[in-house]
Short mmCIF file of C-alpha atoms in Angstrom, two decimals:
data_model
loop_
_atom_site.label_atom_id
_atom_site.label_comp_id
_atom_site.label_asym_id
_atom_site.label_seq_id
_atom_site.Cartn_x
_atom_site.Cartn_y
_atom_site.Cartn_z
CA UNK A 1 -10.17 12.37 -3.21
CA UNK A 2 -9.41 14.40 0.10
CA UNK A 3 -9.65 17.84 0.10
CA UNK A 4 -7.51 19.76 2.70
CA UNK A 5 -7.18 23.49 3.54
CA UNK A 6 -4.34 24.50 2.71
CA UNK A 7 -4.92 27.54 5.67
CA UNK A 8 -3.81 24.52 7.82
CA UNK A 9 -0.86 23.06 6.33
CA UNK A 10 2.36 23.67 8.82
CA UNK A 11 5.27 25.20 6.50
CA UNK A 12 8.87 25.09 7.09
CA UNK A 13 10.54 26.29 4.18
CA UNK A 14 9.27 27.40 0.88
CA UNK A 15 10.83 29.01 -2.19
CA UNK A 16 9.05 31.16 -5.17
CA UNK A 17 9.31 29.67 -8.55
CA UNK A 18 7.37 32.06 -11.11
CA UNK A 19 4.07 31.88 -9.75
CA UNK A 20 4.16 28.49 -7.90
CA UNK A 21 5.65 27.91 -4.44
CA UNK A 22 7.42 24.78 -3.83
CA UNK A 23 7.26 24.10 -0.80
CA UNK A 24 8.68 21.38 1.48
CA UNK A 25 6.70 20.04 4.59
CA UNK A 26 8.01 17.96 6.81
CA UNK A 27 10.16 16.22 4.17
CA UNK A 28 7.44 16.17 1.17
CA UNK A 29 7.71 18.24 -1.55
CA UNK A 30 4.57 19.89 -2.94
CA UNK A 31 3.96 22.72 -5.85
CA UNK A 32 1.19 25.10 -4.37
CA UNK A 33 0.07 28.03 -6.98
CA UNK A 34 0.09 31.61 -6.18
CA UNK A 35 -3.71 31.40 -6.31
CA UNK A 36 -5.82 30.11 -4.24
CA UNK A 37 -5.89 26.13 -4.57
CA UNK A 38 -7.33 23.13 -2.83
CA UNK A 39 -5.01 20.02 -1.97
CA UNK A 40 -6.09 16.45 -2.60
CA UNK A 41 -4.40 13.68 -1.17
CA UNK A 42 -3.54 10.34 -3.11
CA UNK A 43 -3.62 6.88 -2.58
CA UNK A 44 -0.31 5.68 -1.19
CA UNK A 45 0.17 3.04 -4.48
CA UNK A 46 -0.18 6.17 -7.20
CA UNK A 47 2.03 5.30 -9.70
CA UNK A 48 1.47 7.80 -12.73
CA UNK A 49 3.38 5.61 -15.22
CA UNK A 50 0.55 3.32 -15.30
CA UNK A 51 -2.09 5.66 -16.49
CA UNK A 52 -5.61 5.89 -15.10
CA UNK A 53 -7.20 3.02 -14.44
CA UNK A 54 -10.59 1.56 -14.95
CA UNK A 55 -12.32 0.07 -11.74
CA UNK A 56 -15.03 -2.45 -11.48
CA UNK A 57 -16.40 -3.03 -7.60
CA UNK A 58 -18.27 -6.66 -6.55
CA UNK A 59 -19.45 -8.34 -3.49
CA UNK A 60 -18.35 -11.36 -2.97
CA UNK A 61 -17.83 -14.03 0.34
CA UNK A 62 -18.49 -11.14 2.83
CA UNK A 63 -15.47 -8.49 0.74
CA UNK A 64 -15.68 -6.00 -1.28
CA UNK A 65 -13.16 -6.46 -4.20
CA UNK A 66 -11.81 -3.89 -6.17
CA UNK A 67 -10.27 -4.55 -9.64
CA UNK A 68 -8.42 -2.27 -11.37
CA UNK A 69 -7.07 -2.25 -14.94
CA UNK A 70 -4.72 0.13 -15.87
CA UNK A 71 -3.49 1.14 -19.38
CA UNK A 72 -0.46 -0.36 -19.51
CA UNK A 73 -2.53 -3.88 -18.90
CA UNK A 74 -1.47 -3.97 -14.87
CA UNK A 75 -3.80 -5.06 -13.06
CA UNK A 76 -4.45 -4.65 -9.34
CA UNK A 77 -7.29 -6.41 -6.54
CA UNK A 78 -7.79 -5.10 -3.23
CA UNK A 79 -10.23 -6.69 -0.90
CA UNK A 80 -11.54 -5.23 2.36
CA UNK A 81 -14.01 -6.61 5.04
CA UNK A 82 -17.20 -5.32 3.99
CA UNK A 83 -18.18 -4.38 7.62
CA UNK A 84 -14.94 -3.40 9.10
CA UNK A 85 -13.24 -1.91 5.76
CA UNK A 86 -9.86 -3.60 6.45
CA UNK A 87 -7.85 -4.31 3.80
CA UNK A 88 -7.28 -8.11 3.74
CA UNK A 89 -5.84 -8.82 0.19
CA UNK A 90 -3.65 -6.26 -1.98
CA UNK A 91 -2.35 -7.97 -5.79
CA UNK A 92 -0.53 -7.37 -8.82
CA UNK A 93 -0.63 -9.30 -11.84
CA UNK A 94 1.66 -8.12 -14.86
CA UNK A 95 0.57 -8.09 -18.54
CA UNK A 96 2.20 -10.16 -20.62
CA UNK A 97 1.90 -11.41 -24.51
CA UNK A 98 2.94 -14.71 -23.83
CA UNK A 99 1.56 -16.55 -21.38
CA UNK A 100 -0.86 -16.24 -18.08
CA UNK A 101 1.23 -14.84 -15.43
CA UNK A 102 0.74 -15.14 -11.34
CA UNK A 103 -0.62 -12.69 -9.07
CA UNK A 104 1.73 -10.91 -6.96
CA UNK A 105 0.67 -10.67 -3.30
CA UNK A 106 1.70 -7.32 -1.81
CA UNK A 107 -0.86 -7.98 1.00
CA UNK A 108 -2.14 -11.47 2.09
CA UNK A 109 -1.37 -14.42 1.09
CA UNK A 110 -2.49 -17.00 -1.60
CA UNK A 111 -5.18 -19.80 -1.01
CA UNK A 112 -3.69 -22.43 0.26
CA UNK A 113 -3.83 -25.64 -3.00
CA UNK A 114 -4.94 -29.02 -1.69
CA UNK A 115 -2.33 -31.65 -2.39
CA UNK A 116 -3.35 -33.85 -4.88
CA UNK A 117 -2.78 -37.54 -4.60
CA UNK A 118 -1.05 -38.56 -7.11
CA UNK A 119 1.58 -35.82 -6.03
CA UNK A 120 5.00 -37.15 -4.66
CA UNK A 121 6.54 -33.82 -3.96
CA UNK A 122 4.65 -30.91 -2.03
CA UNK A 123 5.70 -27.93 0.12
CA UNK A 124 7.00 -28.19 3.10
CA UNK A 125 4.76 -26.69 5.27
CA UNK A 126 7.93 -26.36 8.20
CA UNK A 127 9.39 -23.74 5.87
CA UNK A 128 8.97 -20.30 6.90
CA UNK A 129 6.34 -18.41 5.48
CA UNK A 130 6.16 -14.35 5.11
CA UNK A 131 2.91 -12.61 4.77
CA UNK A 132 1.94 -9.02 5.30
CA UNK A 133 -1.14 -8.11 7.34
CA UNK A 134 -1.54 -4.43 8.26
CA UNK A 135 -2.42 -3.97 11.77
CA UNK A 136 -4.34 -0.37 12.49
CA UNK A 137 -1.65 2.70 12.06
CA UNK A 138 0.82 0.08 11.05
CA UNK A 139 2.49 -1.90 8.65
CA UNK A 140 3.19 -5.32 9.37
CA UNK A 141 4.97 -8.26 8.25
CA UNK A 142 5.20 -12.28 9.63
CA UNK A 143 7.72 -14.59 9.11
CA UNK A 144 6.43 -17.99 10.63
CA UNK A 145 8.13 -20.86 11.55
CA UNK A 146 11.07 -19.87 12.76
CA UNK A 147 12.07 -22.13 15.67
CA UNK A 148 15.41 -19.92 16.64
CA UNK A 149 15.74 -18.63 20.43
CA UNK A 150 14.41 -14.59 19.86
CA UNK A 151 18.19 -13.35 20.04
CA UNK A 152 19.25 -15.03 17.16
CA UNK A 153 17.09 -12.27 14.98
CA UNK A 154 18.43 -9.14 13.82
CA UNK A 155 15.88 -6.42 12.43
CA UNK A 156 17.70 -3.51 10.73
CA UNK A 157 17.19 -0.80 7.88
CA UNK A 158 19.27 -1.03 5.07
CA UNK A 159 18.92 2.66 4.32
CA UNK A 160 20.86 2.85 1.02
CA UNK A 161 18.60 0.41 -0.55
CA UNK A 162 15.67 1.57 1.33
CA UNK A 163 14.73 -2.48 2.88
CA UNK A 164 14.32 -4.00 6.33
CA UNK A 165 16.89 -6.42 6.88
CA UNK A 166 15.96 -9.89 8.11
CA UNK A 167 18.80 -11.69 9.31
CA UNK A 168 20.14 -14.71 12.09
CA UNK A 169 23.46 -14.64 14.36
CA UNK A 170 23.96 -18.19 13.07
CA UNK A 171 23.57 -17.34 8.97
CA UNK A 172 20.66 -19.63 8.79
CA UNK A 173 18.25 -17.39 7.87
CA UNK A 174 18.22 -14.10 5.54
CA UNK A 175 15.67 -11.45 3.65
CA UNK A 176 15.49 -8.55 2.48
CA UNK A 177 11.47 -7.09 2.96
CA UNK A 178 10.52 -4.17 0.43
CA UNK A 179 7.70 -1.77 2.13
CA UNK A 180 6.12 -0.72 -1.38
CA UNK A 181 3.91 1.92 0.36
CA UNK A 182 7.11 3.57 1.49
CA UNK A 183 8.76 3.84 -1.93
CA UNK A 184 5.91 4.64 -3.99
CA UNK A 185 5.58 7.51 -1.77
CA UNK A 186 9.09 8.00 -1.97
CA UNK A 187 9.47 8.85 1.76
CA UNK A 188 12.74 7.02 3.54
CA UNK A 189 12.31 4.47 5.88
CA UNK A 190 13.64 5.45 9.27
CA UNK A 191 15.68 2.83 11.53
CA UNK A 192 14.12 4.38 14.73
CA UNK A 193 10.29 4.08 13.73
CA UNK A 194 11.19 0.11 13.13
CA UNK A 195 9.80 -2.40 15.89
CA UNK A 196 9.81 -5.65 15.81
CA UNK A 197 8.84 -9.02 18.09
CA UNK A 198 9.16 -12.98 18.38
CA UNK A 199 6.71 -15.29 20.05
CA UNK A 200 5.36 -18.68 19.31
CA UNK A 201 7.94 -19.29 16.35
CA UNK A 202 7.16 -15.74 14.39
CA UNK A 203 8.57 -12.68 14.03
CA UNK A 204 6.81 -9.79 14.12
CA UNK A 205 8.09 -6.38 12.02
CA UNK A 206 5.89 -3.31 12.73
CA UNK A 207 6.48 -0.07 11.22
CA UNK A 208 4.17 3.16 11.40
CA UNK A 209 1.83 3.89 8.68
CA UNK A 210 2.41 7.42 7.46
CA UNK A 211 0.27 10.37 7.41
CA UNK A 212 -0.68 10.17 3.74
CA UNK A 213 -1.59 6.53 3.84
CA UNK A 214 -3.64 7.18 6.90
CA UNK A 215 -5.82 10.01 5.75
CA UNK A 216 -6.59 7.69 2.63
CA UNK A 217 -7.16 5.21 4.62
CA UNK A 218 -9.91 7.23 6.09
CA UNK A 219 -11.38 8.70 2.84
CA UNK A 220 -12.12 4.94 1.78
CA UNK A 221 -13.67 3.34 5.27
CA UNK A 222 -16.10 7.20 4.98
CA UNK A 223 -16.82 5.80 1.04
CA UNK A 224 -17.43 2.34 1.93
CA UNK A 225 -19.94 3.78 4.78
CA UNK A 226 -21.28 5.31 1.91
CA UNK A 227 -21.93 2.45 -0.15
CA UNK A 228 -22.66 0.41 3.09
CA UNK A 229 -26.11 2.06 3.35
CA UNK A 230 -27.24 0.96 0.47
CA UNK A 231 -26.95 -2.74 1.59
CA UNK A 232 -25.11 -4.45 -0.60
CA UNK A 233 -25.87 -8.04 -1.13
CA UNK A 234 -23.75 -10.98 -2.09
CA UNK A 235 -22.77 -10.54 -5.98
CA UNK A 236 -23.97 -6.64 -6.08
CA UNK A 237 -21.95 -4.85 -8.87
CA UNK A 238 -21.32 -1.43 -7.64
CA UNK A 239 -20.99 1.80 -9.00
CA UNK A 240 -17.74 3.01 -7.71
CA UNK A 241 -15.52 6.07 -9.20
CA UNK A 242 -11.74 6.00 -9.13
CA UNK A 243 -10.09 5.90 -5.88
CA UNK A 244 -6.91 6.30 -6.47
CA UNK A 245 -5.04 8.81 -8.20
CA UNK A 246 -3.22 7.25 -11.09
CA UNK A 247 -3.38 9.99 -14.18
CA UNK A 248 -0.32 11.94 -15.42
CA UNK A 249 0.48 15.70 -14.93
CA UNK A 250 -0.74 16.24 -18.71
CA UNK A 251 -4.29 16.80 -17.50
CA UNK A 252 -4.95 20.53 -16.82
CA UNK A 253 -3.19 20.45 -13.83
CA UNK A 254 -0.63 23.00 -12.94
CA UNK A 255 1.62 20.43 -11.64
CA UNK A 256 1.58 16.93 -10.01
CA UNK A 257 3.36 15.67 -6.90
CA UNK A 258 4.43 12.38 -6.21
CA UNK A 259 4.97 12.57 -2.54
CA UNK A 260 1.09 11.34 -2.07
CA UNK A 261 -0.96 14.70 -3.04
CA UNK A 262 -1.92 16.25 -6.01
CA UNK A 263 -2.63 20.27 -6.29
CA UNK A 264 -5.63 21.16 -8.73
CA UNK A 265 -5.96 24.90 -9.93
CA UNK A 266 -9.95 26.46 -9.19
CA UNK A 267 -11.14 27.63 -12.31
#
């Protein structure tokens, strides 16, 4: 978790309820206690409904991969470059009680599946694919092959639904993209923070990271230092607590936030 002084926090407006203040900074709501009280700040993909996970941690192919089970029987895997600490793959695979279901990718993209040769029908590979790759301080999504001139493509917000709008002059292409970070945090998505490009058949969509997924972002690369210096080698299990908050408000806490920070009374 990251701690931050709450000394430092900028305040606009704030209102007394009993003895906690709810107060509202720069659009997030938090609950701060009349006493004195340490924030923490949560991973952007906290999701209390889930309950608190369990979390294994391998080596494997130059990654570290995360897997975490949570009680509902979600499961999510994260891997990051085990040098540079950039998240490459981000997944979600849903229980079920019937059959084996497929992982979800919210980052990355799946391995690619040889064709076998007895196959007569196999994808396309002219279609156009969407992937998301995170660039520093941003998010980022690719659509490839798309062979339209660059002002066919319109890039807008659809701010009721909270989506980025995909869409072509000549109807021939359409999607709607979901940024999950955004709406787990519950923070709107702002037209004017959207960017987007086209070159060599792929469009670009940029949008800036915000500040709670950057200061977690920076609590995990200063834990992975961590368990960088004890040189991990290829197929190392390691010892890794929780990091990400995923418990409910029923756990001694005066209240729980779900704009990306959790407030924990000092006993």
């Amino acid at each position: 978790f990251f701690f931050n002084d709450t000394a430092t926090t900028e305040i606009y407006t704030e209102q007394i309820v009993g003895s906690v203040r709810c107060v509202q900074e720069t659009g997030i709501k938090q609950m701060i206690s009349a006493n004195d009280q340490k924030i923490v700040y949560l991973s952007p993909f906290s999701r209390p409904q889930k309950g608190k996970p369990t979390v294994s941690s391998i080596v494997l192919g130059g990654r570290r991969r995360l897997h975490y089970v949570f009680e509902d029987k979600t499961e999510m895997t994260e891997e990051y470059d085990l040098k540079t600490h950039e998240l490459l793959v981000r997944k979600w695979k849903k229980p079920s009680t019937f059959k084996e279901t497929a992982w979800e990718f919210e980052i990355g993209e799946p391995p690619q599946k040889a064709a076998k040769e007895d196959e007569v029908l196999i994808v396309s590979t002219q279609n156009p694919i969407f992937v998301r790759k995170d660039a520093e301080g941003i998010f980022q999504f690719r659509i490839r092959n798309l062979t339209y001139p660059a002002d066919v493509y319109e890039v807008n917000v659809d701010e009721e639904k909270q989506l980025i709008i995909v869409s072509t002059k000549n109807k021939k292409y359409f999607k709607r993209i979901e940024v999950p970070d955004i709406k787990r945090l519950e923070i709107p998505l702002e037209p004017k923070k959207l960017d987007w490009a086209y070159k060599n058949n792929t469009l670009v969509i940029s949008y800036p990271k915000p500040d709670q997924v950057l200061k977690h972002e920076e609590y995990l690369e200063e834990e992975f230092e961590k368990l960088n210096k004890k040189k991990p080698k290829e197929g190392d299990i390691e010892s890794i607590t929780c990091l990400l908050y995923t418990s409910d408000a029923a756990d001694d806490l005066l209240c729980v936030d779900l704009g990306g920070r959790r407030i924990i009374k000092k006993k």
